[in-house]
Short mmCIF file of C-alpha atoms in Angstrom, two decimals:
data_model
loop_
_atom_site.label_atom_id
_atom_site.label_comp_id
_atom_site.label_asym_id
_atom_site.label_seq_id
_atom_site.Cartn_x
_atom_site.Cartn_y
_atom_site.Cartn_z
CA UNK A 62 -13.46 7.89 -23.09
CA UNK A 63 -11.33 4.74 -22.80
CA UNK A 64 -8.68 6.54 -20.74
CA UNK A 65 -11.28 8.11 -18.45
CA UNK A 66 -13.00 4.76 -17.93
CA UNK A 67 -9.72 3.27 -16.71
CA UNK A 68 -9.13 6.28 -14.45
CA UNK A 69 -12.65 6.20 -13.03
CA UNK A 70 -12.56 2.45 -12.37
CA UNK A 71 -9.10 2.55 -10.78
CA UNK A 72 -10.21 3.15 -7.20
CA UNK A 73 -12.91 0.47 -7.46
CA UNK A 74 -10.46 -2.04 -8.88
CA UNK A 75 -7.92 -1.32 -6.13
CA UNK A 76 -10.36 -1.41 -3.23
CA UNK A 77 -12.04 -4.61 -4.37
CA UNK A 78 -8.82 -6.39 -5.30
CA UNK A 79 -9.73 -6.69 -9.01
CA UNK A 80 -6.12 -6.65 -10.18
CA UNK A 81 -6.56 -8.38 -13.55
CA UNK A 82 -9.39 -6.02 -14.48
CA UNK A 83 -7.16 -3.06 -13.60
CA UNK A 84 -4.40 -4.41 -15.85
CA UNK A 85 -6.86 -4.83 -18.75
CA UNK A 86 -8.22 -1.31 -18.29
CA UNK A 87 -4.81 0.37 -18.24
CA UNK A 88 -3.54 -1.56 -21.24
CA UNK A 89 -6.48 -0.17 -23.20
CA UNK A 90 -5.94 3.30 -21.69
CA UNK A 91 -2.28 3.34 -22.75
CA UNK A 92 -3.28 2.50 -26.32
CA UNK A 93 -5.86 5.30 -26.23
CA UNK A 94 -3.36 7.78 -24.74
CA UNK A 95 -1.26 7.58 -27.92
CA UNK A 96 -4.06 9.55 -29.66
CA UNK A 97 -4.37 12.22 -26.95
CA UNK A 98 -2.50 15.53 -27.16
CA UNK A 99 -1.79 15.92 -23.42
CA UNK A 100 1.35 14.04 -22.36
CA UNK A 101 -0.09 13.71 -18.85
CA UNK A 102 -2.42 11.00 -20.12
CA UNK A 103 0.48 8.94 -21.48
CA UNK A 104 2.57 9.44 -18.34
CA UNK A 105 -0.26 8.42 -16.02
CA UNK A 106 -1.17 5.44 -18.20
CA UNK A 107 2.39 4.10 -18.09
CA UNK A 108 2.52 4.68 -14.33
CA UNK A 109 -0.79 3.01 -13.57
CA UNK A 110 -0.14 0.14 -15.95
CA UNK A 111 3.17 -0.29 -14.12
CA UNK A 112 1.24 -0.34 -10.83
CA UNK A 113 -1.09 -3.00 -12.20
CA UNK A 114 1.81 -5.21 -13.29
CA UNK A 115 3.48 -4.77 -9.88
CA UNK A 116 0.27 -5.82 -8.10
CA UNK A 117 0.36 -9.07 -10.08
CA UNK A 118 4.03 -9.70 -9.32
CA UNK A 119 5.22 -8.87 -12.85
CA UNK A 120 8.22 -6.84 -11.75
CA UNK A 121 10.08 -6.47 -15.05
CA UNK A 122 6.99 -5.21 -16.87
CA UNK A 123 6.16 -2.92 -13.94
CA UNK A 124 9.60 -1.31 -13.83
CA UNK A 125 9.68 -0.84 -17.61
CA UNK A 126 6.41 1.12 -17.62
CA UNK A 127 7.27 3.06 -14.46
CA UNK A 128 10.64 4.18 -15.80
CA UNK A 129 9.00 5.20 -19.07
CA UNK A 130 6.54 7.29 -17.02
CA UNK A 131 9.40 8.88 -15.08
CA UNK A 132 11.35 9.69 -18.24
CA UNK A 133 8.29 11.30 -19.82
CA UNK A 134 7.54 13.27 -16.65
CA UNK A 135 11.10 14.60 -16.56
CA UNK A 136 11.03 15.42 -20.29
CA UNK A 137 7.79 17.39 -19.91
CA UNK A 138 8.87 19.05 -16.63
CA UNK A 139 5.87 17.70 -14.74
CA UNK A 140 6.71 17.61 -11.00
CA UNK A 141 3.40 16.02 -9.97
CA UNK A 142 3.87 13.08 -12.31
CA UNK A 143 7.54 12.78 -11.29
CA UNK A 144 6.61 12.54 -7.63
CA UNK A 145 3.72 10.10 -8.09
CA UNK A 146 5.90 7.93 -10.31
CA UNK A 147 8.72 7.84 -7.75
CA UNK A 148 6.11 6.71 -5.21
CA UNK A 149 4.88 4.00 -7.58
CA UNK A 150 8.44 2.80 -8.25
CA UNK A 151 8.92 2.49 -4.49
CA UNK A 152 5.89 0.22 -4.26
CA UNK A 153 7.21 -1.91 -7.10
CA UNK A 154 10.52 -2.38 -5.28
CA UNK A 155 8.65 -3.15 -2.06
CA UNK A 156 6.94 -6.06 -3.81
CA UNK A 157 10.43 -7.41 -4.54
CA UNK A 158 11.52 -7.01 -0.91
CA UNK A 159 13.96 -4.18 -1.66
CA UNK A 160 12.89 -1.73 1.03
CA UNK A 161 16.09 0.30 0.86
CA UNK A 162 15.64 1.11 -2.81
CA UNK A 163 11.96 1.81 -2.16
CA UNK A 164 12.90 4.27 0.59
CA UNK A 165 15.16 6.18 -1.81
CA UNK A 166 12.28 6.70 -4.22
CA UNK A 167 9.74 7.82 -1.60
CA UNK A 168 12.28 10.34 -0.31
CA UNK A 169 12.39 11.77 -3.86
CA UNK A 170 8.59 11.89 -3.90
CA UNK A 171 8.43 13.63 -0.51
CA UNK A 172 10.99 16.24 -1.53
CA UNK A 173 8.96 17.11 -4.64
CA UNK A 174 5.59 17.15 -2.86
CA UNK A 175 6.92 19.59 -0.29
CA UNK A 176 7.63 22.08 -3.09
CA UNK A 177 4.07 21.75 -4.42
CA UNK A 178 2.16 22.76 -1.26
CA UNK A 179 -0.10 19.72 -1.51
CA UNK A 180 -0.52 18.42 2.06
CA UNK A 181 -2.44 15.24 1.17
CA UNK A 182 0.27 14.02 -1.18
CA UNK A 183 2.90 15.09 1.35
CA UNK A 184 1.08 13.04 4.00
CA UNK A 185 1.08 9.94 1.80
CA UNK A 186 4.80 10.32 1.16
CA UNK A 187 5.51 10.89 4.88
CA UNK A 188 3.68 7.67 5.67
CA UNK A 189 5.59 5.82 2.96
CA UNK A 190 8.94 7.06 4.32
CA UNK A 191 7.81 5.95 7.78
CA UNK A 192 6.71 2.56 6.51
CA UNK A 193 9.97 1.77 4.72
CA UNK A 194 12.05 3.14 7.60
CA UNK A 195 10.16 0.75 9.89
CA UNK A 196 10.73 -2.15 7.52
CA UNK A 197 14.46 -1.34 7.75
CA UNK A 198 14.36 -1.21 11.56
CA UNK A 199 14.61 2.57 12.04
CA UNK A 200 11.54 2.81 14.25
CA UNK A 201 12.14 6.29 15.70
CA UNK A 202 12.31 7.86 12.23
CA UNK A 203 9.34 5.77 11.18
CA UNK A 204 7.17 6.83 14.11
CA UNK A 205 7.97 10.54 13.64
CA UNK A 206 7.12 10.49 9.94
CA UNK A 207 3.93 8.51 10.45
CA UNK A 208 2.71 10.74 13.26
CA UNK A 209 3.25 13.79 11.03
CA UNK A 210 1.42 12.00 8.22
CA UNK A 211 -1.51 11.17 10.51
CA UNK A 212 -1.83 14.80 11.60
CA UNK A 213 -2.00 15.98 7.96
CA UNK A 214 -4.45 13.25 6.94
CA UNK A 215 -6.83 14.08 9.76
CA UNK A 216 -6.55 17.83 9.20
CA UNK A 217 -7.48 17.39 5.54
CA UNK A 218 -10.01 14.54 6.01
CA UNK A 219 -8.01 12.10 3.90
CA UNK A 220 -9.49 8.81 5.12
CA UNK A 221 -7.52 6.45 2.87
CA UNK A 222 -4.28 8.08 3.97
CA UNK A 223 -5.35 8.03 7.61
CA UNK A 224 -6.11 4.31 7.42
CA UNK A 225 -2.79 3.53 5.73
CA UNK A 226 -0.88 5.54 8.32
CA UNK A 227 -2.67 3.87 11.23
CA UNK A 228 -1.71 0.53 9.71
CA UNK A 229 1.93 1.68 9.55
CA UNK A 230 1.80 2.80 13.17
CA UNK A 231 0.38 -0.60 14.11
CA UNK A 232 3.37 -2.24 12.46
CA UNK A 233 5.80 0.08 14.27
CA UNK A 234 4.21 -0.51 17.69
CA UNK A 235 4.11 -4.28 17.19
CA UNK A 236 7.78 -4.42 16.22
CA UNK A 237 8.79 -2.31 19.22
CA UNK A 238 6.94 -4.56 21.66
CA UNK A 239 3.89 -2.34 22.20
CA UNK A 240 1.41 -4.95 21.10
CA UNK A 241 -1.71 -3.47 22.71
CA UNK A 242 -1.08 -0.14 20.99
CA UNK A 243 -0.55 -2.02 17.73
CA UNK A 244 -3.93 -3.72 18.10
CA UNK A 245 -5.57 -0.34 18.75
CA UNK A 246 -4.03 1.22 15.62
CA UNK A 247 -4.91 -1.77 13.45
CA UNK A 248 -8.53 -1.74 14.62
CA UNK A 249 -8.79 1.96 13.76
CA UNK A 250 -7.31 1.33 10.30
CA UNK A 251 -9.64 -1.61 9.72
CA UNK A 252 -12.73 0.42 10.66
CA UNK A 253 -11.77 3.11 8.14
CA UNK A 254 -11.04 0.61 5.37
CA UNK A 255 -14.42 -1.01 5.94
CA UNK A 256 -16.12 2.40 5.84
CA UNK A 257 -14.41 3.07 2.51
CA UNK A 258 -15.24 -0.37 1.12
CA UNK A 259 -11.53 -1.05 0.68
CA UNK A 260 -11.51 -4.84 0.96
CA UNK A 261 -8.01 -5.14 -0.49
CA UNK A 262 -6.34 -3.10 2.25
CA UNK A 263 -8.71 -4.49 4.89
CA UNK A 264 -7.31 -7.94 4.11
CA UNK A 265 -3.75 -6.68 4.61
CA UNK A 266 -4.64 -5.03 7.92
CA UNK A 267 -6.38 -8.18 9.17
CA UNK A 268 -3.25 -10.11 8.26
CA UNK A 269 -1.17 -7.62 10.25
CA UNK A 270 -3.59 -7.56 13.19
CA UNK A 271 -3.15 -11.24 13.92
CA UNK A 272 0.53 -10.79 14.86
CA UNK A 273 0.18 -8.56 17.93
CA UNK A 274 -2.78 -10.65 19.07
CA UNK A 275 -0.60 -13.75 18.83
CA UNK A 276 2.17 -11.95 20.73
CA UNK A 277 -0.31 -11.00 23.47
CA UNK A 278 -1.55 -14.57 23.71
CA UNK A 279 -5.06 -13.61 22.58
CA UNK A 280 -5.14 -16.48 20.12
CA UNK A 281 -8.88 -16.46 19.46
CA UNK A 282 -8.66 -12.87 18.19
CA UNK A 283 -5.57 -13.69 16.12
CA UNK A 284 -7.35 -16.68 14.63
CA UNK A 285 -10.45 -14.63 13.78
CA UNK A 286 -8.39 -11.92 12.06
CA UNK A 287 -6.37 -14.40 10.01
CA UNK A 288 -9.41 -16.45 9.00
CA UNK A 289 -11.10 -13.33 7.65
CA UNK A 290 -7.88 -12.31 5.90
CA UNK A 291 -7.65 -15.72 4.20
CA UNK A 292 -11.27 -15.45 3.05
CA UNK A 293 -10.73 -11.98 1.59
CA UNK A 294 -7.45 -12.94 -0.06
CA UNK A 295 -9.12 -15.91 -1.74
CA UNK A 296 -12.02 -13.77 -2.94
CA UNK A 297 -9.49 -11.39 -4.49
CA UNK A 298 -7.48 -14.14 -6.18
CA UNK A 299 -4.47 -13.46 -3.96
CA UNK A 300 -3.65 -17.13 -3.54
CA UNK A 301 -0.06 -16.74 -2.33
CA UNK A 302 -1.19 -14.39 0.45
CA UNK A 303 -4.02 -16.75 1.40
CA UNK A 304 -1.62 -19.70 1.63
CA UNK A 305 0.86 -17.69 3.70
CA UNK A 306 -1.78 -16.64 6.23
CA UNK A 307 -3.17 -20.18 6.33
CA UNK A 308 0.30 -21.34 7.37
CA UNK A 309 0.22 -18.72 10.15
CA UNK A 310 -3.10 -20.18 11.31
CA UNK A 311 -1.68 -23.70 11.23
CA UNK A 312 1.37 -22.59 13.22
CA UNK A 313 -0.87 -20.86 15.75
CA UNK A 314 -2.94 -24.02 16.16
CA UNK A 315 0.23 -26.05 16.64
CA UNK A 316 1.51 -23.64 19.28
CA UNK A 317 -1.81 -23.82 21.13
CA UNK A 318 -1.67 -27.64 21.11
CA UNK A 319 1.90 -27.58 22.38
CA UNK A 320 0.86 -25.26 25.20
CA UNK A 321 -1.77 -27.80 26.25
CA UNK A 322 0.77 -30.59 26.10
CA UNK A 323 -0.96 -32.41 23.24
CA UNK A 324 1.54 -31.82 20.46
#
C-alpha cells in the first residue's frame, strides 16, 4: 500500500511541483519495497527516489540511488528498468549542466526502448536525445529526433510527450534564429501542459517562451510570460528559478529604458 501510494501520487507531485512531498513518499516506498518479493518495486523506488533528490538539487544522493537502481536492473535482467533508469540518470546529469554525459545515457535508453517495441517510451527517448543534442549545439540532429518524437507522440496520443517535444522544438527554433516558429511551438506546449494541469512544466515553458519574444522585440509578451513563470516558480518553492527569471525581467526593463534613452 505504501509503495502504491507513492506511485499513484507521483504524477500529481510532479505536475504540481510538490518536490518535497515526492521525496517523502519515495523514501517511505523504498523502505516498504524491502518487504516486497518483486525486485521491480525496489528498482523503481531507488530510481524515483533518485529523481526526487535530483529535482531538489541533491546530486550525490540522486546518483547513488540511480546507480543502485541500474545495478539491480542489470542483475535482474530487466530491460525496461534499465532504460528508464538510464533516462533518469541523464536528467540528473542535466541538472548539473553535464549535457554530454546526459546524452550518453539517453542514447542507451533509446537503444533499449527500440528493442522493446514500445513507441511511447521510444518517443520520450527520441525527444531527450534531441534536447541534449540541441543543448550541445547540434541542431540538425536535434530537430530530426524531435520531429520523429512528435510524430510518435501524436500517433499514440501521448500528450505529456507531445508537450515536452514541442518545448524542445521551441528551444531549437529559438537558437537557430527562427523566433516566430519558437513562439508557436512554445504556445502549443503551454496549451497542452495547462490542459494536463502540469504547472511545473508550464512554468518552464513560460520561462523559455520569454526568450524568443525578447528576441523579436515583443517585450510586453516576454514580460507577461516571465511574470507568470516567476509566480508559478514561487508557488512551487523553486526560489532559484524564480530569482533567475526575475533577473531576466529586470534586464528586459533596463533594455527597454535604454531604448527610450532614459537609462
